[in-house]
CSV table of C-alpha atoms in Angstrom, one decimal:
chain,number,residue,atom,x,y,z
A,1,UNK,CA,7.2,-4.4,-27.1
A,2,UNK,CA,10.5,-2.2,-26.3
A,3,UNK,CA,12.3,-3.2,-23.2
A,4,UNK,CA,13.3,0.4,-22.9
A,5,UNK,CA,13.5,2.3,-19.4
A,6,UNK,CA,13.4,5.9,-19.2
A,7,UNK,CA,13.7,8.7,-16.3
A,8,UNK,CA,10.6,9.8,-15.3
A,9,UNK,CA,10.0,13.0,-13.2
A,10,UNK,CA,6.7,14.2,-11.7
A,11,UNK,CA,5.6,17.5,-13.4
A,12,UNK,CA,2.0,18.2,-12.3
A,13,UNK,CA,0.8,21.2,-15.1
A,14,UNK,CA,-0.4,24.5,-12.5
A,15,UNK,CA,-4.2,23.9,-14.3
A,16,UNK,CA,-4.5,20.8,-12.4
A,17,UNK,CA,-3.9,22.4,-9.1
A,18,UNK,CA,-6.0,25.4,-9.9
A,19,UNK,CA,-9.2,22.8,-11.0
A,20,UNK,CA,-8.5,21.2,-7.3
A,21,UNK,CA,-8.5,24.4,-5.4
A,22,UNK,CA,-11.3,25.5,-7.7
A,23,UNK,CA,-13.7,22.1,-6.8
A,24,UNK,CA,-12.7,22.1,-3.0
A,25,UNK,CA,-13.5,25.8,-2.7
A,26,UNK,CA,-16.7,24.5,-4.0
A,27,UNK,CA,-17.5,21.7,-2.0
A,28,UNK,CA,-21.1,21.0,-1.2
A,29,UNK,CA,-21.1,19.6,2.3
A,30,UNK,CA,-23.6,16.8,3.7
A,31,UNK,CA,-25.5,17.0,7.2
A,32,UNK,CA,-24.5,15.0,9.9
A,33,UNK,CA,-25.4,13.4,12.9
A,34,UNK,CA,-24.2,15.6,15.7
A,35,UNK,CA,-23.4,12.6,18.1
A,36,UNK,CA,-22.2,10.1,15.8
A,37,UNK,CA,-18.9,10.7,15.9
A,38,UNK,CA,-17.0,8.3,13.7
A,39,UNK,CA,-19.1,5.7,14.2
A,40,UNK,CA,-21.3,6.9,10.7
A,41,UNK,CA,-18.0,7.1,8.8
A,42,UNK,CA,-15.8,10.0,9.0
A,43,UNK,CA,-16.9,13.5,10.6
A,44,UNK,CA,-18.2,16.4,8.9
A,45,UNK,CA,-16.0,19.0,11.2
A,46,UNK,CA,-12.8,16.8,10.9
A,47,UNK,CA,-13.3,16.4,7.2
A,48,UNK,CA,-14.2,20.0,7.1
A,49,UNK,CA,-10.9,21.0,8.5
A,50,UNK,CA,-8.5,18.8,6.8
A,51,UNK,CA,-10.2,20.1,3.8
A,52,UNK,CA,-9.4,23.8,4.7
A,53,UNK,CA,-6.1,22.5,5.5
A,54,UNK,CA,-5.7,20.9,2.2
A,55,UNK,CA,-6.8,23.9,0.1
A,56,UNK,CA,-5.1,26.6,1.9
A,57,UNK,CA,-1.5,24.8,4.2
A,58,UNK,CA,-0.9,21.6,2.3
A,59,UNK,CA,2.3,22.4,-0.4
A,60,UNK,CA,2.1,20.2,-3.3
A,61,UNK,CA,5.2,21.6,-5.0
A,62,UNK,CA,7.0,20.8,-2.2
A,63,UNK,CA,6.0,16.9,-2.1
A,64,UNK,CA,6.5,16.8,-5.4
A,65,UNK,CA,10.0,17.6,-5.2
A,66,UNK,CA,10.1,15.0,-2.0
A,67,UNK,CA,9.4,12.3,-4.6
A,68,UNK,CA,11.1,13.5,-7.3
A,69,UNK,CA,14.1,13.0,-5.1
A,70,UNK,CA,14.0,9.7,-5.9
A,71,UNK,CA,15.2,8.5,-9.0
A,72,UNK,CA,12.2,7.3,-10.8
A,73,UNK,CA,11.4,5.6,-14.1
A,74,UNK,CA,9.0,4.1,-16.7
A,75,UNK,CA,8.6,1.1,-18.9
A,76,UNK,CA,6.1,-0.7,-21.0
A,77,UNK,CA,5.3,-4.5,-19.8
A,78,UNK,CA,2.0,-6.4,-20.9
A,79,UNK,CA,1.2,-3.1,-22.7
A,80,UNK,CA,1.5,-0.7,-19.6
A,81,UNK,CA,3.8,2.1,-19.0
A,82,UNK,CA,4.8,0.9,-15.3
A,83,UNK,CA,6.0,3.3,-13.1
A,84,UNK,CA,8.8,2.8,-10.5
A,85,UNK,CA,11.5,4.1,-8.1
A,86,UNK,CA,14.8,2.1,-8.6
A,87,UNK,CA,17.6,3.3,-6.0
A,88,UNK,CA,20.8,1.2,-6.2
A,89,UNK,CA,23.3,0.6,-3.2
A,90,UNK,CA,26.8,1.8,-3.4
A,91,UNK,CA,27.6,-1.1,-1.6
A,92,UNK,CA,28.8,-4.5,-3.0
A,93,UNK,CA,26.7,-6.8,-1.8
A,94,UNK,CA,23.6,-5.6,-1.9
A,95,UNK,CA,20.3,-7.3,-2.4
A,96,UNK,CA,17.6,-6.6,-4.4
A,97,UNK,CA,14.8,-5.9,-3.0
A,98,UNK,CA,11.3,-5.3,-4.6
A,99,UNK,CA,8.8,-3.1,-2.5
A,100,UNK,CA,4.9,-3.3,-3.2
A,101,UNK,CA,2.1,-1.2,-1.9
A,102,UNK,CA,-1.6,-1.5,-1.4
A,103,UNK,CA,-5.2,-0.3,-1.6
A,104,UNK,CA,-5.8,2.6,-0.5
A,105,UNK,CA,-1.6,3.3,-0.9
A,106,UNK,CA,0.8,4.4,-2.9
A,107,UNK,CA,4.8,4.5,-3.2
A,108,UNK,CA,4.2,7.1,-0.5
A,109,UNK,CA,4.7,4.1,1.7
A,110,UNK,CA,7.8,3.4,1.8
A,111,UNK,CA,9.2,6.4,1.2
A,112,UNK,CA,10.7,6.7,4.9
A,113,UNK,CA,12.4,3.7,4.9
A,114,UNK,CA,14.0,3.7,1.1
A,115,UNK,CA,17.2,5.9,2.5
A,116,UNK,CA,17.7,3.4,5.5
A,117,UNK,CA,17.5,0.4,3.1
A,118,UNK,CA,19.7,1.3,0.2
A,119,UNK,CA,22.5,3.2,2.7
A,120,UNK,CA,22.2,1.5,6.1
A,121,UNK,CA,25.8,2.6,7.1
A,122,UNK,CA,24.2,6.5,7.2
A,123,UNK,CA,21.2,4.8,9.0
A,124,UNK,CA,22.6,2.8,11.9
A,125,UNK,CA,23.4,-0.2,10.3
A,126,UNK,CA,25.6,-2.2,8.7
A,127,UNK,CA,27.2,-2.6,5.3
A,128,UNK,CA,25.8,-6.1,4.8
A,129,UNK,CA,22.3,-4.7,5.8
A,130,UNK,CA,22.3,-3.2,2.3
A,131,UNK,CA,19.2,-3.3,-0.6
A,132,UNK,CA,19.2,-2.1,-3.9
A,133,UNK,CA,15.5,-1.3,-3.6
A,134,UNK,CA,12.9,-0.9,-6.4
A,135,UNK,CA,9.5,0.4,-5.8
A,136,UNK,CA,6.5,-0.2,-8.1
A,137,UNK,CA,3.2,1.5,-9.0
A,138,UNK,CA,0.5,-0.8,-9.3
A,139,UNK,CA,-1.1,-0.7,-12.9
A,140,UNK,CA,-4.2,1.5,-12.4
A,141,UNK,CA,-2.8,3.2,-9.0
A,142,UNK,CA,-1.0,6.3,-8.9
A,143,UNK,CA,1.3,7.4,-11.9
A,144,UNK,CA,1.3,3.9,-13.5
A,145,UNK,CA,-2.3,5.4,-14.5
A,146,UNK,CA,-5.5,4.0,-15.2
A,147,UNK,CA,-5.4,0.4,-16.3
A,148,UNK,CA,-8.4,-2.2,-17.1
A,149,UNK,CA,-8.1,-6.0,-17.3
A,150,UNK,CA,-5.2,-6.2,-14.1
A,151,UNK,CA,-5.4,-8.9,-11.1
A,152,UNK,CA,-2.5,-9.3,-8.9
A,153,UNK,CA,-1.3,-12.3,-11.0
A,154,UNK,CA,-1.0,-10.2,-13.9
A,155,UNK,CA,0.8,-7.6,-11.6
A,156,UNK,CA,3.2,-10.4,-10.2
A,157,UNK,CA,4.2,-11.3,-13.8
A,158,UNK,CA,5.0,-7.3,-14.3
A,159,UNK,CA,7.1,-8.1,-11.9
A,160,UNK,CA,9.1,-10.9,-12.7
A,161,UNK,CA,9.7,-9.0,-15.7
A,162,UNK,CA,10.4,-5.7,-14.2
A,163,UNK,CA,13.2,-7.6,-12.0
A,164,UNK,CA,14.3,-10.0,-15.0
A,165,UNK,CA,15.0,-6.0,-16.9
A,166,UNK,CA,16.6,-4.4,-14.5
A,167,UNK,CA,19.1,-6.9,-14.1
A,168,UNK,CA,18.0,-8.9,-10.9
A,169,UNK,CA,18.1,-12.8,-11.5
A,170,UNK,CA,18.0,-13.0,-7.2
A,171,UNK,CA,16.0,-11.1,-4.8
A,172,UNK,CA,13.7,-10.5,-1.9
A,173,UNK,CA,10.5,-9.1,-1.7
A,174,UNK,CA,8.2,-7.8,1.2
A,175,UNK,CA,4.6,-6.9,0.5
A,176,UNK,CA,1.6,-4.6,2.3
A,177,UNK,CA,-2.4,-5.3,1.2
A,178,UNK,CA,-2.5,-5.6,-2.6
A,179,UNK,CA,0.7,-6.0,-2.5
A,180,UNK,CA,1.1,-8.7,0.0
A,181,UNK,CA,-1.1,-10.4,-2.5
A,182,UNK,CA,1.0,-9.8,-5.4
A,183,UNK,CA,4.4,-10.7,-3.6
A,184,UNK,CA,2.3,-14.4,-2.9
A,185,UNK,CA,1.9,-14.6,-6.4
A,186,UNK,CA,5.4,-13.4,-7.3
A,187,UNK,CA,6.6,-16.7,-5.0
A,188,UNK,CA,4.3,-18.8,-7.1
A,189,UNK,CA,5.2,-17.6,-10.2
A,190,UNK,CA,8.8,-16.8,-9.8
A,191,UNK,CA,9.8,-18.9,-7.4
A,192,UNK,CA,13.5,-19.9,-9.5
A,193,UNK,CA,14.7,-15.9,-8.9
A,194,UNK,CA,13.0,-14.8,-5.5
A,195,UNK,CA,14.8,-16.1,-3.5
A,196,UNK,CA,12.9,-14.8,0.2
A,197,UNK,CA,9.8,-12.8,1.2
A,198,UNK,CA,8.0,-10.5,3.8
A,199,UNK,CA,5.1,-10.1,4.1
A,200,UNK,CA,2.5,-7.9,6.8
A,201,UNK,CA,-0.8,-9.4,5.2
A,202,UNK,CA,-1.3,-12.8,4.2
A,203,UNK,CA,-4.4,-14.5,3.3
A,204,UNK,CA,-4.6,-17.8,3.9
A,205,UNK,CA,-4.3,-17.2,7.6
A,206,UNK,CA,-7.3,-15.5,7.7
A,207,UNK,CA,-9.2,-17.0,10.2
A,208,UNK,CA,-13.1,-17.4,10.8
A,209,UNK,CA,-15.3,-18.3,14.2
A,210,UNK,CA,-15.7,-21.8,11.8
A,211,UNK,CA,-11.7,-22.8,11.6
A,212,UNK,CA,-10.7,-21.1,15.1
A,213,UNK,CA,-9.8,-23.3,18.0
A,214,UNK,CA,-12.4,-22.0,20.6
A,215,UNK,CA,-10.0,-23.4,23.3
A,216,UNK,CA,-7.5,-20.5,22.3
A,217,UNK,CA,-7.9,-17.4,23.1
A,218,UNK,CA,-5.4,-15.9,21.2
A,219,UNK,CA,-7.4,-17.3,17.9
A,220,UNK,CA,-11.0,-16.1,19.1
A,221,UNK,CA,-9.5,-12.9,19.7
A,222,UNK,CA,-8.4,-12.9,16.3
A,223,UNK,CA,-11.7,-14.2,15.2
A,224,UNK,CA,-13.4,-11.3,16.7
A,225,UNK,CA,-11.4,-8.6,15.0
A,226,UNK,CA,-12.5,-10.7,11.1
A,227,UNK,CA,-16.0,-10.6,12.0
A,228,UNK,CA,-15.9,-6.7,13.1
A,229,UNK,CA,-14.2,-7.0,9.3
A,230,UNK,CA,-16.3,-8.8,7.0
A,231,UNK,CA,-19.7,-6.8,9.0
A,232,UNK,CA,-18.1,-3.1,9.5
A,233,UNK,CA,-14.5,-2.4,8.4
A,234,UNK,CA,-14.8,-4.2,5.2
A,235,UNK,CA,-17.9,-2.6,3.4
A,236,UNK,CA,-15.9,-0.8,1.3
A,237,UNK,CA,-14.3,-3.9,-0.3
A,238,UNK,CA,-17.9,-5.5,-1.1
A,239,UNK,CA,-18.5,-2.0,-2.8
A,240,UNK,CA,-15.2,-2.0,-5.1
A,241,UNK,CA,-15.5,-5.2,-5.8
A,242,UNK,CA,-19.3,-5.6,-7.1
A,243,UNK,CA,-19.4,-1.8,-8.6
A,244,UNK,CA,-16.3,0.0,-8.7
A,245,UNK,CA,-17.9,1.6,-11.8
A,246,UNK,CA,-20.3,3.3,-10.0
A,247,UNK,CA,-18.1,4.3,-6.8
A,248,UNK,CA,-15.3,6.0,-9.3
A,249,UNK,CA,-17.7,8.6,-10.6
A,250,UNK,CA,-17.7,10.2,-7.2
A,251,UNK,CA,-14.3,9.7,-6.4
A,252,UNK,CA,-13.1,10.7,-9.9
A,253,UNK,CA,-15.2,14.4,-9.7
A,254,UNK,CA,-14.6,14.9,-5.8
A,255,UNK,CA,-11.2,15.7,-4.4
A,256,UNK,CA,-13.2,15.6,-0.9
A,257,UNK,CA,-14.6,12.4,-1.6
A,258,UNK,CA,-11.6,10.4,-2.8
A,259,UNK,CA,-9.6,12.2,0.7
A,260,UNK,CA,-12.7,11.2,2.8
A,261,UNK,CA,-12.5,7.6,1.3
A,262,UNK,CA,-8.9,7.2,1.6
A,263,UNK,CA,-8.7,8.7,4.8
A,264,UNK,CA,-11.3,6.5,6.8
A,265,UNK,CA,-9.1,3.9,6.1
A,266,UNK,CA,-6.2,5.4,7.9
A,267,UNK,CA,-8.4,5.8,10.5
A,268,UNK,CA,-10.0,2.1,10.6
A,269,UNK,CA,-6.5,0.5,10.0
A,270,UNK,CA,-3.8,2.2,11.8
A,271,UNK,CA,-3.0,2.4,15.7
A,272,UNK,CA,-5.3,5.7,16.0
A,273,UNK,CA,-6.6,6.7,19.0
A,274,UNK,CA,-8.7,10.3,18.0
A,275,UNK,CA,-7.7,11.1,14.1
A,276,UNK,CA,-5.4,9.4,11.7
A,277,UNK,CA,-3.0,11.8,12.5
A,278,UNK,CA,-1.9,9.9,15.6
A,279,UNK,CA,-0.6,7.1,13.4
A,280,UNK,CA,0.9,8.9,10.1
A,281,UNK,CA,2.0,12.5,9.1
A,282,UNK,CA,-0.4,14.4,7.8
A,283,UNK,CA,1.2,15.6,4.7
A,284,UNK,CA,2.1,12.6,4.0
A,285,UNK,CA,-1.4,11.1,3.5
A,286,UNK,CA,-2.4,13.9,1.4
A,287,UNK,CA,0.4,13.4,-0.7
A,288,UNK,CA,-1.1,9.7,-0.9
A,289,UNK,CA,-4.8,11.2,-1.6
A,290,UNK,CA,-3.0,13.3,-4.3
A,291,UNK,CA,-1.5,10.7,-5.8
A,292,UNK,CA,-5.3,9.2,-6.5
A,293,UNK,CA,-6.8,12.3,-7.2
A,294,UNK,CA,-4.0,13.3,-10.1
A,295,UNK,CA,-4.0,10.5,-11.6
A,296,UNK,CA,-7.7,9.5,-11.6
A,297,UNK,CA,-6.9,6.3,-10.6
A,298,UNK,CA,-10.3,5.3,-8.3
A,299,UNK,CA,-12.0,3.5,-10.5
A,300,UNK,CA,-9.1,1.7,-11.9
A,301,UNK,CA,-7.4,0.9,-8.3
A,302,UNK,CA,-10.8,-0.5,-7.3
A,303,UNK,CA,-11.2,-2.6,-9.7
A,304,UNK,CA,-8.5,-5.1,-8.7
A,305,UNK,CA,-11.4,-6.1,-6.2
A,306,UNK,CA,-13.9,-6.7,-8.8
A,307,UNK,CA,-11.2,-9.0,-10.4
A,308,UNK,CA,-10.4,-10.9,-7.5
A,309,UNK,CA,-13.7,-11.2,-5.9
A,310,UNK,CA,-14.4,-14.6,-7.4
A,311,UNK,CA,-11.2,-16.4,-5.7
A,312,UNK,CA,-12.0,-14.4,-2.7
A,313,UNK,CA,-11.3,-17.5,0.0
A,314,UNK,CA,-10.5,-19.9,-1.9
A,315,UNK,CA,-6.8,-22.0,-1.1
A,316,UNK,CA,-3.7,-20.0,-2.1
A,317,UNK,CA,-1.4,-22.3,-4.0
A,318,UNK,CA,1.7,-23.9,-2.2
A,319,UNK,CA,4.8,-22.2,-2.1
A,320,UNK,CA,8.0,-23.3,-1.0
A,321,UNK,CA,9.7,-19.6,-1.1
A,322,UNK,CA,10.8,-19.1,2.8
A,323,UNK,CA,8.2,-16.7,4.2
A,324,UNK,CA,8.3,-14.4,7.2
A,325,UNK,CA,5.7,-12.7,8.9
A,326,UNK,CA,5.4,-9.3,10.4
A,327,UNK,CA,2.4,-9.4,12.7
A,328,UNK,CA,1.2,-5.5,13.6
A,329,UNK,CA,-1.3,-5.7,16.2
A,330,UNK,CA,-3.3,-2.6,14.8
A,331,UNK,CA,-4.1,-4.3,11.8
A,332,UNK,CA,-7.7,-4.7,10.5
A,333,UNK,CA,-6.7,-8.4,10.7
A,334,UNK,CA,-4.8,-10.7,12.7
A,335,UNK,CA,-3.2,-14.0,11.1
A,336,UNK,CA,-2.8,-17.2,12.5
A,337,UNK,CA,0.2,-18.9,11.8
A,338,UNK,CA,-1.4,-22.2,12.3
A,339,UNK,CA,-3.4,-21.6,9.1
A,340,UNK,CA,-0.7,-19.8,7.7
A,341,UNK,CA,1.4,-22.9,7.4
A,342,UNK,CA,-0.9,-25.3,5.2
A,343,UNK,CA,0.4,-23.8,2.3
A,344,UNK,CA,3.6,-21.3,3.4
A,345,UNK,CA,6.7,-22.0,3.9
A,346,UNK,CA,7.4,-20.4,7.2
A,347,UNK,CA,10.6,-19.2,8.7
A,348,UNK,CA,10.3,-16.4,10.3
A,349,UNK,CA,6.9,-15.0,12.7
A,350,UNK,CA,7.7,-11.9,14.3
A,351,UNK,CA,4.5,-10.0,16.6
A,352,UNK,CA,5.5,-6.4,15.7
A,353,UNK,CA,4.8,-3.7,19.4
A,354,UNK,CA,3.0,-1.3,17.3
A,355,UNK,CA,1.8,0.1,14.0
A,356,UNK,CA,-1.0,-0.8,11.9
A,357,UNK,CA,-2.4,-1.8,8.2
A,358,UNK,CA,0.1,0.8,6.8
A,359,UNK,CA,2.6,-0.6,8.4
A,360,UNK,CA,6.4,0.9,6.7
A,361,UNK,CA,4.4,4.3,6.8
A,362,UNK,CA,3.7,4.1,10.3
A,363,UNK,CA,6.4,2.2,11.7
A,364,UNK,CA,9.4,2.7,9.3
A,365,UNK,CA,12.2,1.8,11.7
A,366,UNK,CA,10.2,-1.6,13.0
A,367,UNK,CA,9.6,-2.2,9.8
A,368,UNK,CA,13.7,-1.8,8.4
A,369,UNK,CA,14.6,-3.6,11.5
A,370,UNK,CA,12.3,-6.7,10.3
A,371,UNK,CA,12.9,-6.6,6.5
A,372,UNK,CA,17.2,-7.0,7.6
A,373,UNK,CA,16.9,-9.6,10.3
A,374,UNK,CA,14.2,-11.2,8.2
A,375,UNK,CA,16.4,-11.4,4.5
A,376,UNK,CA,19.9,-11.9,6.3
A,377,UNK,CA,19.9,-15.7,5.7
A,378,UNK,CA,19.6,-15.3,1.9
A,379,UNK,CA,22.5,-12.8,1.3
């Protein structure tokens, strides 16, 4: 296997864009409920419009050059051509730090707060606030392409290797859904070079009406909010992870039905009050649709739920990496630091004032904010 990296630009050939325009033109739209609202899943007229708005004011070329701003690269680890952004400091003592998206996300994430990170002194900060930041595709998401076989232990060892080849024996790493998950792992299985994580979702503080202190009301609360998960917000997770297979044939041959897919969660998981559009810019999640529907990716971005469906609540194991905690209360979920701490080494629990599931996409300057105060000890 080569260790070689090389610079990768995005280049997306005209045909593909003419095929899209071609299929949403030719969308064949469902009936609806006239009163449901969003309560059915998302809404013929809105999904209607952001389709026209798609097809006819949405500039591709122009978020295309957006990311290709960002120096971006590719290399082959555990047979995959891994895609990344790698953006170096110019200051001394900058620290690594290694940036992971989710499901339904992309590098789109973190794109607002990459500048901030890497040059703070431009940004408001400090010189010692500085990160040499590196930002990972998920194999099977986004322009890592498709990819069959991958958990997020198999990511987190991409990882450890993708850090170990760019020249990082220390660093930091923070974490969102899937990748919140694979940054846990990271900690387990890399423990000797990261040195500190962040994290916005964590498992094993998930919390049930069974292990909640009914005495608390701050737990039952949270309680509430995983049972409206596991019964409403969370049926698309039992569907990607018992047959993704089936679920990508739609996804893979509609551009409307991957948008709708993606974009209900926006609207589930983010601090939304009417559309999505309250809580993130609407380019921007197209851009993030795009990124699914160029690559083809639904199936294979589903599919990390089919692999991890059979550890699904089972213990995490015991890490001794120092943790902290961003806590947004728009979140699908709402840990408990109590649980959190059987098996988590916690140093840091910060309750965030807004922002949701997405949360550096939503909230980039919370989110910077957290990520310095949070990794200052381990400079």
């Amino acid at each position: 296997m080569s260790e070689q990296i090389t610079p990768f630009r995005i280049d997306i050939p005209q045909e593909q864009l003419d095929d899209l325009h071609r299929r949403l033109d030719a969308t064949r739209w469902p009936d609806q409920d006239p009163n449901a609202g969003w309560s059915q899943g998302i809404p013929l007229d809105y999904t209607r419009e952001l389709a026209e708005y798609w097809r006819t004011s949405y500039d591709w070329r122009a978020q295309e050059a957006r990311l290709n701003a960002f120096p971006q690269f590719r290399t082959e680890i555990d047979g995959h051509n891994l895609h990344f952004i790698h953006v170096r400091s110019a200051e001394a003592g900058a620290v690594p730090l290694l940036l992971t998206h989710g499901w339904p996300g992309s590098i789109v994430e973190f794109l607002e707060v990459i500048a901030p990170l890497t040059d703070p002194v431009a940004h408001g900060g400090k010189p010692e606030d500085a990160f040499h930041v590196v930002v990972p595709t998920i194999p099977g998401y986004g322009f890592s392409g498709p990819a069959v076989g991958w958990s997020t232990t198999r990511a987190a060892a991409a990882w450890a290797e993708l850090m170990r080849r760019l020249g990082y024996d220390r660093y930091v790493a923070h974490g969102e859904d899937t990748g919140a998950a694979i940054t846990r792992q990271l900690a387990v299985i890399d423990a000797e070079h990261l040195i500190a994580m962040h994290l916005t979702d964590i498992a094993s503080a998930g919390i049930t009406f069974e292990n909640a202190d009914p005495g608390n009301a701050e737990e039952m609360r949270a309680a509430e909010k995983a049972q409206r998960y596991a019964f409403e917000f969370g049926a698309y997770a039992m569907l990607q992870a018992s047959r993704p297979q089936t679920l990508a044939y739609g996804l893979a041959d509609s551009p409307v039905g991957q948008m709708a897919w993606i974009v209900e969660r926006f609207k589930d998981w983010t601090d939304s009050k009417n559309v999505p559009e309250d809580a993130v810019d609407r380019d921007a999640m197209l851009t993030n649709v795009m990124i699914y529907w160029l690559n083809g990716t639904a199936g294979s971005s589903a599919r990390y739920y089919f692999e991890g469906a059979s550890t699904w609540g089972a213990p995490e194991p015991e890490t001794t990496v120092p943790l902290s905690v961003a806590v947004m209360p728009h979140d699908i979920g709402a840990p408990v630091r109590r649980l959190a701490e059987r098996n988590n080494t916690i140093v840091r629990w910060t309750e965030l004032a807004r922002g949701g599931h997405f949360a550096a996409m939503e909230e980039p300057d919370l989110i910077i904010e957290d990520l310095r105060a949070s990794f200052a000890p381990y400079r």
